[in-house]
Short mmCIF file of C-alpha atoms and ligand atoms in Angstrom, two decimals:
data_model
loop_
_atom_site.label_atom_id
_atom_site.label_comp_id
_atom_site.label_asym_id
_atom_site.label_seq_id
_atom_site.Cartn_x
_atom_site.Cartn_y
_atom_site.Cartn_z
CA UNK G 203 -4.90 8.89 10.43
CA UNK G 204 -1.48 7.74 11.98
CA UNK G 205 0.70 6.56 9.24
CA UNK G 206 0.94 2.46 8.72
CA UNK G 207 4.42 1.20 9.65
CA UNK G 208 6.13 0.38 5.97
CA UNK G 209 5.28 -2.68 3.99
CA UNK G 210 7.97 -5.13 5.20
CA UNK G 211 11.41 -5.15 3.31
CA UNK G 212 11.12 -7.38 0.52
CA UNK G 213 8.51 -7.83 -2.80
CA UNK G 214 7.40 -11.03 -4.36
CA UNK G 215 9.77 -10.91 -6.87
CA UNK G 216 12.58 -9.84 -4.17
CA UNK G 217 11.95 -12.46 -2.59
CA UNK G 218 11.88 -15.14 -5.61
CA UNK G 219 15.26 -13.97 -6.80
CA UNK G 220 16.85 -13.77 -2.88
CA UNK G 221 15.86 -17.72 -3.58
CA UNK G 222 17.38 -18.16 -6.81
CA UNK G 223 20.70 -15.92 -5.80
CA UNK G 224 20.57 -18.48 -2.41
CA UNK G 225 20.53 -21.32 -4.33
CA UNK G 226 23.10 -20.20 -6.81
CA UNK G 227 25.37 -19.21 -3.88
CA UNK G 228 25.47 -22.42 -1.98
CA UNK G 229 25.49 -24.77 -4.88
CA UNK G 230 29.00 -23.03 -6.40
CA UNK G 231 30.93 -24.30 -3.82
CA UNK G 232 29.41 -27.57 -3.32
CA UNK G 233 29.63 -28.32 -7.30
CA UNK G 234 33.44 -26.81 -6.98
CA UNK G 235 33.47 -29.56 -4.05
CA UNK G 236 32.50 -32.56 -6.04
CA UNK G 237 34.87 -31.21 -9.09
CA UNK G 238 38.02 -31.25 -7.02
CA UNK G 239 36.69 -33.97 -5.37
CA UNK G 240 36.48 -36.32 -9.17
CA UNK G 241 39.35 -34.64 -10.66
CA UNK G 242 41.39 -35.97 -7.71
CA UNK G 243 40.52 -39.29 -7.33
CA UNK G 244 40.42 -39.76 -10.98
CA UNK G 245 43.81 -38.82 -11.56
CA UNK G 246 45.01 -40.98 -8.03
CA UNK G 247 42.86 -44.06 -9.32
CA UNK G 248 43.08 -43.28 -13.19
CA UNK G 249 39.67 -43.74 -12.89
CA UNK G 250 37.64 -43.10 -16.77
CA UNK G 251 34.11 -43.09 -14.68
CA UNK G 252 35.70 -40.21 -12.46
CA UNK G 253 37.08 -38.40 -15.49
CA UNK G 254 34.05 -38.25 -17.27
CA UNK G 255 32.67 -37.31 -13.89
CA UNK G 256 34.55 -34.52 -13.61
CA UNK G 257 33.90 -33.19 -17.13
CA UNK G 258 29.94 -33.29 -16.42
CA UNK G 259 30.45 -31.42 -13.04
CA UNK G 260 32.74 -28.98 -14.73
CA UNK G 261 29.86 -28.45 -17.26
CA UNK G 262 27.62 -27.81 -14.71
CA UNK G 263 30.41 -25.95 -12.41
CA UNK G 264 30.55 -23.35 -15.30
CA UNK G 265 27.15 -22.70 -16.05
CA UNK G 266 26.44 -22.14 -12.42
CA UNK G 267 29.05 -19.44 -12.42
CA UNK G 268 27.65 -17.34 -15.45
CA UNK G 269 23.92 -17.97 -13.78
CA UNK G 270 24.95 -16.24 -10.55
CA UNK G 271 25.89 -13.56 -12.81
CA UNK G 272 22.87 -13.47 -14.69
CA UNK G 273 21.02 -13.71 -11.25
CA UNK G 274 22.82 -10.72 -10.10
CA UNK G 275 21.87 -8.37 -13.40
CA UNK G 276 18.57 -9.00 -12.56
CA UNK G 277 17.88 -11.70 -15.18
CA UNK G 278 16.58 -14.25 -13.20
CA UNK G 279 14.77 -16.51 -15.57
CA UNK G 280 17.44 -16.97 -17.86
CA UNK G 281 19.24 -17.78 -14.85
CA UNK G 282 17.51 -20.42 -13.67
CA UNK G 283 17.10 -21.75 -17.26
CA UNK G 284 20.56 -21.84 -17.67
CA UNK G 285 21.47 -23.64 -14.31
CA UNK G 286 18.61 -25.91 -14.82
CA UNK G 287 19.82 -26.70 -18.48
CA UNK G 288 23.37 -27.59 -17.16
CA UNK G 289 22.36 -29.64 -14.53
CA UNK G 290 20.59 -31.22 -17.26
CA UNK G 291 23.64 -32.00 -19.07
CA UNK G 292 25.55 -33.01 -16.60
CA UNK G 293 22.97 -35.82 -15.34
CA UNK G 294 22.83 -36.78 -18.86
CA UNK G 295 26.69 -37.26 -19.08
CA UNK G 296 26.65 -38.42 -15.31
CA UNK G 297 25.01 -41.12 -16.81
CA UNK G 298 27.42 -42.82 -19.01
CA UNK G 299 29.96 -42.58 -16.55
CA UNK G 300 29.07 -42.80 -12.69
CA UNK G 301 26.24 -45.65 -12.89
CA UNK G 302 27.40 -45.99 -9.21
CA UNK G 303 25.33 -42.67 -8.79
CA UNK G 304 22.18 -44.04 -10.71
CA UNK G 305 19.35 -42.62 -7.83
CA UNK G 306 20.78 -39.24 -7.66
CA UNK G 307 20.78 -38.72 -11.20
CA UNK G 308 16.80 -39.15 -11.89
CA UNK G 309 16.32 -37.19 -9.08
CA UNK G 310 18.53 -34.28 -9.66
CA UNK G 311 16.12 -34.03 -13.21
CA UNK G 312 13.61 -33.94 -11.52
CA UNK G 313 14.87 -31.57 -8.71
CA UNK G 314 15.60 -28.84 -11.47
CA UNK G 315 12.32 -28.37 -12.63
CA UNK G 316 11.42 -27.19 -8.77
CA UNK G 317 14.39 -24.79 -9.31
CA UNK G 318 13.25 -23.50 -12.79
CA UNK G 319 9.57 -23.86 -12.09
CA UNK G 320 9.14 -20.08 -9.83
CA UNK G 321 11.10 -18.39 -12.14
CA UNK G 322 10.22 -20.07 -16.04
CA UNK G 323 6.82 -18.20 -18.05
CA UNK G 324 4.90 -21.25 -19.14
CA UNK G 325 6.32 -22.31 -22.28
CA UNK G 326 9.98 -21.66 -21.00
CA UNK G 327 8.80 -24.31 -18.44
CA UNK G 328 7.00 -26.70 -20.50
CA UNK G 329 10.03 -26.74 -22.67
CA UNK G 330 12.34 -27.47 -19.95
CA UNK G 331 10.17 -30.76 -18.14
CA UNK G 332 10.09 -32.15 -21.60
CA UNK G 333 14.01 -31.96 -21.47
CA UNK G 334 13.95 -33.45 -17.99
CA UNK G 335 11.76 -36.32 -18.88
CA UNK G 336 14.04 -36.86 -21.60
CA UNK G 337 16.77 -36.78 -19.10
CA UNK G 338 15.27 -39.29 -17.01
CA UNK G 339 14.28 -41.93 -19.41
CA UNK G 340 18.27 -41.20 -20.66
CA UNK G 341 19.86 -42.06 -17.09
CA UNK G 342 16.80 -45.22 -16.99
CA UNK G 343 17.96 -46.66 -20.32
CA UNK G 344 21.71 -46.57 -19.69
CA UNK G 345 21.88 -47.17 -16.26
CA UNK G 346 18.93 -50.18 -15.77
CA UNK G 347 18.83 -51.28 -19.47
CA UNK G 348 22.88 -51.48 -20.30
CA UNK G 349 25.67 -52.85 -17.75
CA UNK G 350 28.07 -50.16 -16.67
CA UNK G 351 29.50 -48.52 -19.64
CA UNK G 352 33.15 -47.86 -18.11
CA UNK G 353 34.63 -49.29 -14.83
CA UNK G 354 33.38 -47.90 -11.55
CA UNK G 355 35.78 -46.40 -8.66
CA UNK G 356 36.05 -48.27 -5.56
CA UNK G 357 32.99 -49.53 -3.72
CA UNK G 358 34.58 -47.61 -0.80
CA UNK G 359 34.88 -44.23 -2.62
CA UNK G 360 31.66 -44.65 -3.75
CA UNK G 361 29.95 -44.82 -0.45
CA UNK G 362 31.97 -41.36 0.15
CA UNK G 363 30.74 -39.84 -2.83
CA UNK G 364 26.91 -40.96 -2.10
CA UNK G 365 27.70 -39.41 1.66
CA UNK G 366 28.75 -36.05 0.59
CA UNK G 367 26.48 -35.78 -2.05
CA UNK G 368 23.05 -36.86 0.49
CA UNK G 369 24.82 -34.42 2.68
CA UNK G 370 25.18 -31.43 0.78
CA UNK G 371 21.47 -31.40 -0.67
CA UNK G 372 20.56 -31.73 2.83
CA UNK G 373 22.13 -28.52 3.44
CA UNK G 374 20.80 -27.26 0.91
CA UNK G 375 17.36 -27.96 1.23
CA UNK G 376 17.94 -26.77 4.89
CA UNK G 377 19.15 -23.22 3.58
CA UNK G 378 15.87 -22.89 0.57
CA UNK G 379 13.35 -24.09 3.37
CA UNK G 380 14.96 -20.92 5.75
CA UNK G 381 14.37 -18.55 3.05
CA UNK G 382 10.37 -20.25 2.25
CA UNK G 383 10.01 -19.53 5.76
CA UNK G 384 11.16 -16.19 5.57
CA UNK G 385 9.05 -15.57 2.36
CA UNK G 386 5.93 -16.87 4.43
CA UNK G 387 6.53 -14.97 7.50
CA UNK G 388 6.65 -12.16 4.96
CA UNK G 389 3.56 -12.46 3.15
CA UNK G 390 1.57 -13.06 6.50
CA UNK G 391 3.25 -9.58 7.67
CA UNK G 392 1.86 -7.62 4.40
CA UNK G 393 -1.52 -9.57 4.62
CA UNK G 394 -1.75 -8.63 8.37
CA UNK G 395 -0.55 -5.31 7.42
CA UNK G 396 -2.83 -4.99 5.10
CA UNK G 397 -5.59 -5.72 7.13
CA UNK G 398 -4.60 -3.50 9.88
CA UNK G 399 -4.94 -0.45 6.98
CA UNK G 400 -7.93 -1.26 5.33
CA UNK G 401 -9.44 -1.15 8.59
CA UNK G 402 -7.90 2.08 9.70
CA UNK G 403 -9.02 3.41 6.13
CA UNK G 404 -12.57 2.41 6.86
CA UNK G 405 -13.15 4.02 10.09
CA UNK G 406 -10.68 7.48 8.64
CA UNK G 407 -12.80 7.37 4.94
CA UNK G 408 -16.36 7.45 7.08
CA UNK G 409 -15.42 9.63 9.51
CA UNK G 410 -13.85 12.54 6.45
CA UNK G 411 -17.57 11.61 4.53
CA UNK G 412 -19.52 12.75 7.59
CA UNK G 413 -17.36 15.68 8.63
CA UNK G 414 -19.31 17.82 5.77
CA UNK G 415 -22.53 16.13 6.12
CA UNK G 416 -22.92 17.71 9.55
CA UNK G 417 -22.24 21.40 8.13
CA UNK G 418 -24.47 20.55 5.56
CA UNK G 419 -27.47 19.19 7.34
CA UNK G 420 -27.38 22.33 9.42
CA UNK G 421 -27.40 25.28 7.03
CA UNK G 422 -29.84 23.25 4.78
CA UNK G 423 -32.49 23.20 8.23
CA UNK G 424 -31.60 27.00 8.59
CA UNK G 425 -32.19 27.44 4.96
CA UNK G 426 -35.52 25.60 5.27
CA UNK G 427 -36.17 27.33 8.32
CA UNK G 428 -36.05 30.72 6.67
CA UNK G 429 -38.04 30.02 3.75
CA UNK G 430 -40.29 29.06 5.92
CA UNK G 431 -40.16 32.94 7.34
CA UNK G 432 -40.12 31.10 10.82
CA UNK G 433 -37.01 32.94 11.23
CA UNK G 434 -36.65 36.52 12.33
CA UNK G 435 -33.27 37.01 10.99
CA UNK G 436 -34.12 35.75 7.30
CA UNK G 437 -32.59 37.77 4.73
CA UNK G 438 -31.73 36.91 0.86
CA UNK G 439 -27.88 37.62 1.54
CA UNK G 440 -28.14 35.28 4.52
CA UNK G 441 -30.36 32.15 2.51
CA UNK G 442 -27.80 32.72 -0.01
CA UNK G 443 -24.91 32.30 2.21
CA UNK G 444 -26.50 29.23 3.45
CA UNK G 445 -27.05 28.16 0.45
CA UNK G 446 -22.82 28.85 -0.72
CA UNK G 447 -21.59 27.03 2.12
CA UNK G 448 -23.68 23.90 2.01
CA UNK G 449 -22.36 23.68 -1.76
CA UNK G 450 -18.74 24.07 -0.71
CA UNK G 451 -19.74 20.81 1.87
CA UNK G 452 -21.25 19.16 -1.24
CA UNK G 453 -17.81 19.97 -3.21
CA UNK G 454 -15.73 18.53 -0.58
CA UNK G 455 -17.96 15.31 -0.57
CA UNK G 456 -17.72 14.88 -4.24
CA UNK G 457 -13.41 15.45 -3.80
CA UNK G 458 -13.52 12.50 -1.57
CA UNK G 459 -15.93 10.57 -3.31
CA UNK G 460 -13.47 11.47 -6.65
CA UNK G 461 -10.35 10.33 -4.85
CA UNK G 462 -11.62 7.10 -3.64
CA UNK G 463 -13.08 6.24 -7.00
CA UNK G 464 -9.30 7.32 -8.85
CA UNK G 465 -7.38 5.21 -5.94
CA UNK G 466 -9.63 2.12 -7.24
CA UNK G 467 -9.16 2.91 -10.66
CA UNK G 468 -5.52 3.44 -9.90
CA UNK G 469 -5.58 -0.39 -8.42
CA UNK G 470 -6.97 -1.72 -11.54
CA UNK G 471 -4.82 -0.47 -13.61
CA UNK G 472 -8.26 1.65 -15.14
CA UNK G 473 -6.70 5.07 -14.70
CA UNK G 474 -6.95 6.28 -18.35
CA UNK G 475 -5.43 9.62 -19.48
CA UNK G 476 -5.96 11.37 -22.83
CA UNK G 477 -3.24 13.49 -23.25
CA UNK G 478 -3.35 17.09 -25.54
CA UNK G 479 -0.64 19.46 -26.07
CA UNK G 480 -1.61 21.66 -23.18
CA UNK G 481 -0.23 25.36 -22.56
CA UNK G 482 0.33 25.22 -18.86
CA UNK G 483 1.33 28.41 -18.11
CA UNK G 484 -2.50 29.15 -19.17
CA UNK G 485 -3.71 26.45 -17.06
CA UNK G 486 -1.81 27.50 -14.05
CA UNK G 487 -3.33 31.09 -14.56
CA UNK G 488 -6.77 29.61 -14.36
CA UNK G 489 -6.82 27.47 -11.81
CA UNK G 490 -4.88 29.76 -9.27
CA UNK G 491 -7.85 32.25 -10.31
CA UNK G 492 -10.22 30.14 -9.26
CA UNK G 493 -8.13 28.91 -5.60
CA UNK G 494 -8.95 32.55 -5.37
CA UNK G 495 -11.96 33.06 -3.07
CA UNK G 496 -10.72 29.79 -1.09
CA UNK G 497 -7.01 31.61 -0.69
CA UNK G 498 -8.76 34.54 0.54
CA UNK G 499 -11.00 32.51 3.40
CA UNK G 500 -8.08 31.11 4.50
CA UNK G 501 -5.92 34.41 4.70
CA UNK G 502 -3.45 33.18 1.97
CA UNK G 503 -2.16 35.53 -0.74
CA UNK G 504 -1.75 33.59 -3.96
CA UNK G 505 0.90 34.27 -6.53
CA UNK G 506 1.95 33.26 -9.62
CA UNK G 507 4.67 33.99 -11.85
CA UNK G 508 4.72 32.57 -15.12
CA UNK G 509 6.31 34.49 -17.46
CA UNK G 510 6.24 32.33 -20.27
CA UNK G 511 3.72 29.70 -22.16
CA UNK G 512 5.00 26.21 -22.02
CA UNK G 513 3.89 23.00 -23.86
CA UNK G 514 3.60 19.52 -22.50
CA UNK G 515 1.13 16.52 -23.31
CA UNK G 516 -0.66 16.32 -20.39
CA UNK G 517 -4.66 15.13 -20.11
CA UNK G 518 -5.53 18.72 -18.82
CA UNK G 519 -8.41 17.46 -16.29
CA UNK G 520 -6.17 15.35 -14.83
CA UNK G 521 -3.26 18.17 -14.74
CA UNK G 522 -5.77 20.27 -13.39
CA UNK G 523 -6.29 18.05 -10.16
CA UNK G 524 -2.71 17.57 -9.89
CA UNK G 525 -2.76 21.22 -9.06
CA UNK G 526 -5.95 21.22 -7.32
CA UNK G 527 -4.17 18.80 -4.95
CA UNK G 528 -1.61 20.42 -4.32
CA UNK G 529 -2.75 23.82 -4.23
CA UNK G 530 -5.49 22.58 -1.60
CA UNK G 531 -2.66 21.66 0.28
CA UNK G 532 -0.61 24.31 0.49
CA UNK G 533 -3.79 26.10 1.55
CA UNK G 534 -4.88 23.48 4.05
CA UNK G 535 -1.02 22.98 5.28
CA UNK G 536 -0.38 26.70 4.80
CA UNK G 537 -0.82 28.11 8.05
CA UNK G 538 -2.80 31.10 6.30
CA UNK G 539 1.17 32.48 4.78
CA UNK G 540 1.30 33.42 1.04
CA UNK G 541 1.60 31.00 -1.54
CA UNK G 542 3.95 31.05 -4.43
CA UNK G 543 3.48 29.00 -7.69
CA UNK G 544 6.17 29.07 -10.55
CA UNK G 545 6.28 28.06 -13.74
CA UNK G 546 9.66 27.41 -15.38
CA UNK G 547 11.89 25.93 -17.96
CA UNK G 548 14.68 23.46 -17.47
CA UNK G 549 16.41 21.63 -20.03
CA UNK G 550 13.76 20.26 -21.92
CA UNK G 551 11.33 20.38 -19.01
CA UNK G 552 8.52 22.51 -17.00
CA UNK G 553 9.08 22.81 -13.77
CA UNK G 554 5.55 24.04 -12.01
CA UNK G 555 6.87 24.50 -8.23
CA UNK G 556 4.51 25.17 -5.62
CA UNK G 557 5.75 26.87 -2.10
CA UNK G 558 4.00 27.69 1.09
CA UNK G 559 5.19 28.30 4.37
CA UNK G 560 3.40 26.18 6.30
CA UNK G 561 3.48 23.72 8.95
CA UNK G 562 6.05 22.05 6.61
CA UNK G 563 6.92 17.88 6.57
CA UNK G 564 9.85 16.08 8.89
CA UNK G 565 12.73 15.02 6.48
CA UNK G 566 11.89 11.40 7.23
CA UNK G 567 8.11 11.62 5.81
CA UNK G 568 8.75 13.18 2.66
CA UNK G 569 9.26 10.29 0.34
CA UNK G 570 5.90 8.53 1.88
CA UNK G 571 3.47 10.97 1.66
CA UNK G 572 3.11 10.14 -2.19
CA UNK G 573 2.24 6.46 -1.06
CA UNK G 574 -1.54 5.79 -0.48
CA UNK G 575 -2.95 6.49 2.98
CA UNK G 576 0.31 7.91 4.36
CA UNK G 577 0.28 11.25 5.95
CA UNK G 578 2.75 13.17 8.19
CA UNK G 579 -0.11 15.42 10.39
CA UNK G 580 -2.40 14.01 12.75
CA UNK G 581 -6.21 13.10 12.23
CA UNK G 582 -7.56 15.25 14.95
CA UNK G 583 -5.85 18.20 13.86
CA UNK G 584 -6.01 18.07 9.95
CA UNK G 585 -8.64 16.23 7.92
CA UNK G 586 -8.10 14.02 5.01
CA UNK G 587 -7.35 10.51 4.05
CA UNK G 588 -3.84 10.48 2.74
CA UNK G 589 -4.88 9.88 -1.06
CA UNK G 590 -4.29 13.12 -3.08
CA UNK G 591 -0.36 12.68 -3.36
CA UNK G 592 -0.55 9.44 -4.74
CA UNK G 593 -2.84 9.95 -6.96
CA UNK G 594 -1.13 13.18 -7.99
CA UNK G 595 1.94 10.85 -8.25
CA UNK G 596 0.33 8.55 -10.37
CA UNK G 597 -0.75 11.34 -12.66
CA UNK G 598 2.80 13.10 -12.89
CA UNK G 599 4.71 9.47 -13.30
CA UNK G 600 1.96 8.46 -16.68
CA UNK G 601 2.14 12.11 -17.98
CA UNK G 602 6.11 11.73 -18.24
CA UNK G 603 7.08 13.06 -15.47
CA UNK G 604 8.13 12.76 -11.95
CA UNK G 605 7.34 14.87 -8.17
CA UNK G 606 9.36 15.68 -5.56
CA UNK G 607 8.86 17.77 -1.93
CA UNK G 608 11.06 19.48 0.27
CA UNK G 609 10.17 20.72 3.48
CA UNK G 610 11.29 21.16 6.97
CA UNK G 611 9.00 21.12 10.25
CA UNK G 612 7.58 24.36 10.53
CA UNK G 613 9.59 26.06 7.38
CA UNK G 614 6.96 25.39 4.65
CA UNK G 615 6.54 22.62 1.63
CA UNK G 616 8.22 22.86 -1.88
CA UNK G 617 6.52 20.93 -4.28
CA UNK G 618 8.09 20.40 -7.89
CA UNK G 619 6.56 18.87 -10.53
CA UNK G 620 8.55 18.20 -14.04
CA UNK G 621 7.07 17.28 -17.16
CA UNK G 622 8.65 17.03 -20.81
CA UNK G 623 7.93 19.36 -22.55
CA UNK G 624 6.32 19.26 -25.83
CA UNK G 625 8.60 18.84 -29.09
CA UNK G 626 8.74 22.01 -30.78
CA UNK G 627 7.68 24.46 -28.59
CA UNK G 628 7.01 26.70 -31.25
CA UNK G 629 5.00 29.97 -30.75
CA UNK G 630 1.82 28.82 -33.11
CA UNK G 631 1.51 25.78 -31.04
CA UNK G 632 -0.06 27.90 -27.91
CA UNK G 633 -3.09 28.44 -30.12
CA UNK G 634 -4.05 25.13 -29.39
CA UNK G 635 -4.18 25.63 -25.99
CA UNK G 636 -7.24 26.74 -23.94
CA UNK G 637 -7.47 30.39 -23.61
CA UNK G 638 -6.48 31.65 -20.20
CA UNK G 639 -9.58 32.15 -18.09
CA UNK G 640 -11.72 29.73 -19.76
CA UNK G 641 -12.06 25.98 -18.16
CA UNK G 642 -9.79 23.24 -19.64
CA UNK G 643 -11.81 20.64 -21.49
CA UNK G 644 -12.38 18.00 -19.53
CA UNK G 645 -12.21 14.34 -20.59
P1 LIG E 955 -4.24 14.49 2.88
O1 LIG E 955 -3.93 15.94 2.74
O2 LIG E 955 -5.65 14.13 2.59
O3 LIG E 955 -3.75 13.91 4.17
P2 LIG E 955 -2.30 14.08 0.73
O4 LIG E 955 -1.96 12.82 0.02
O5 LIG E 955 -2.71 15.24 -0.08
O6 LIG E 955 -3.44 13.67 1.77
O7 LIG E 955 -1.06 14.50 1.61
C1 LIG E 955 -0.39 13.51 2.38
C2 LIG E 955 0.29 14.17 3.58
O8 LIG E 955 1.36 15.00 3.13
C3 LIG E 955 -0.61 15.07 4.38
O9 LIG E 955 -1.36 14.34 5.33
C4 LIG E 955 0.40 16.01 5.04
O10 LIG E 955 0.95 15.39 6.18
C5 LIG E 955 1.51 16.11 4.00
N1 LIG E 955 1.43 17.34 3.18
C6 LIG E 955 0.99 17.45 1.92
N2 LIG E 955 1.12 18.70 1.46
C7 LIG E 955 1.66 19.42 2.47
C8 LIG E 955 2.07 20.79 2.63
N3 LIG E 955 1.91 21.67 1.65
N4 LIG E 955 2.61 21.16 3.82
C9 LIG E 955 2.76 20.26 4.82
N5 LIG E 955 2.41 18.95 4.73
C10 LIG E 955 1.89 18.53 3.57
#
């Protein structure tokens, strides 16, 4: 399967707080604007509306600034909270003071629930459209209900104000609808994209179940055939060789089968693990014994050194087809050249390393592979649908731990996996362990 370009540069949630940081970026300077702007003219016209003006913009000039930096740590609702609580406040005080302003100040309320609203859980937001109602039947009751509380600035100025102010939410809205259209463009891209990938998976997945159906349907006619005694070459050694290599068809079926069923599981969040303090040095031994016979089919000699039990809480079926997966391919990718597997400590950690020198992986592929679908070889030359890294990840990352490659074309693949290991790593604790040679227990 060729690889799927990559899922288009930013998340959901990148996206929600590229709005929030836009928003938080244009409106500094325009609230800065307005502040100057008051503080001026109040102190040209000794105007109390504009000084009380200026105070509620300053209130509002402030909180902006500490929201930004909220925004930027990452803290994005109690950024918006906190700009849409100010502008709140300064409507609130607005009122008493610039009745000249009366339309823009019920609809800023209202405006700063749309602000809040992406980024507020439910209650958060509930909470905060109580305040603006509140807020709004305020600025109703003073401005429509009382006469102007202190003397207004100069019809003149006024009409400035109102012009700056219709023209800087203008911008404004300009800028937020750019980045909606940005986010929309976006999510069309990943839906397209994801499209394009299911379909690619569909006709990849059917055409990896039928590759050992074929194998299968033939040696089980030959089988039949020479039961039958229709054959002249029938022989026990050869029935039973038949009968060996349509199981090892059936096996690979039931690994695909298993892979597609863990990358839905993985989806739903299903992917359970029951972890047990697991001697892996033990575990290692046994499953590179049993790679053996496949090793040996594909001219690979298999070793492994590990010199010395460790203990880590790992589910051990699930362990155990971490390693399959990767021992499969170093055999599959392994260009028939021996195969190394270590087992080490490292400050508090196993490292379980596994090297071939194989066909190896380009630089630029080797943080993918461990994403679903993605491979680095071509269908036609090497089977498979680009699963068994990511669900290996998957496993590694809820055990504890984390994976990493390293490869260059044609100079064989380094796998290294690292686990915690488990507290006291005392002696007596390898007798809970399975004994080498015998199968882990699976869950
Ligand atoms: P699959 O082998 O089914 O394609 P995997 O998820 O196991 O899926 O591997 C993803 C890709 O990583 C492979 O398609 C291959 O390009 C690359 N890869 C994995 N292991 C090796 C290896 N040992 N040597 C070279 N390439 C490898």
């Amino acid at each position: 399967m060729t690889s799927p370009s990559r899922i288009p540069e930013f998340s959901e949630e990148e996206l929600k707080r590229l709005r929030l940081g836009q928003f938080l970026q244009f409106m500094l300077p325009i609230a800065v604007g307005f502040l100057v702007l008051y503080a001026v003219f109040a102190v040209v016209l000794r105007s109390v509306s504009l000084v009380g003006g200026t105070g509620a913009v300053l209130v509002y000039t402030l909180a902006l600034a500490r929201s930004r930096r909220l925004a930027a740590q990452g803290h994005s609702e109690r950024a918006a909270l906190l700009s849409g609580y100010a502008l709140l406040v300064m409507v609130a005080l607005g009122a008493i003071f610039v009745h000249f302003l009366f339309a823009a100040l019920v609809v800023m309320a209202i405006a700063g629930v749309v602000l809040v609203q992406p980024y507020a859980e439910r209650p958060a937001l509930a909470r905060y459209m109580f305040a603006a109602f509140g807020v709004v039947a305020w600025v109703v009751g003073v401005d429509v209900l009382l006469p102007p509380l202190v003397e207004q600035p100069p019809p003149a100025l006024q009409r400035w104000v109102i012009a700056l102010a219709e023209l800087a939410s203008v911008g404004l809205m300009l800028r937020m609808m750019w980045v909606d259209a940005l986010r929309l463009r976006q999510s069309l891209a990943r839906a397209e994209q994801a499209v394009a990938i299911r379909d690619e998976f569909l006709s990849v997945a059917s055409h990896e179940l039928k590759t050992p159906l074929t194998p299968l349907k033939l040696k089980l006619q030959a089988l039949r055939r020479e039961l039958a005694a229709t054959s002249p070459s029938a022989s026990p050694e050869r029935s039973l060789g038949h009968i060996e290599m349509a199981q090892r068809q059936v096996k690979k079926l039931v690994e695909l089968v298993d892979d597609l069923l863990d990358v839905s599981r993985i989806g739903a969040g299903r992917l359970e693990l029951h972890p047990e303090k697991v001697n892996l040095a033990a575990l290692l031994q046994e499953v590179v014994w049993r790679f053996e016979p496949e090793a040996a089919r594909a001219g690979s000699a298999l070793e492994l050194e590990a010199p010395q039990p460790l203990m880590a809480w790992v589910d051990p079926f699930r362990f155990e087809q971490v390693l399959d997966n990767l021992l499969s391919n170093a055999l599959k990718y392994g260009a028939g050249k021996p195969i190394r597997v270590r087992l080490e400590p490292l400050e508090g950690r196993a490292l379980v390393t596994v090297r071939d020198e194989g066909i190896g992986i380009p630089s630029a592929a080797l943080e993918r592979i461990f994403h679903r679908f993605e491979r680095a070889v071509s269908g036609r030359h090497y089977g498979g649908l680009g699963l068994g890294l990511y669900i290996t990840r998957k496993i590694v990352e809820s055990s504890g731990g984390g994976i990493v490659a390293s490869s260059a074309p044609g100079q064989g693949a380094t796998f290294t996996v690292d686990l915690p290991l488990a507290e006291a790593d005392a002696p007596e604790a390898i007798s809970e362990s399975p004994p080498t040679g015998s199968r882990p227990r699976l869950s």
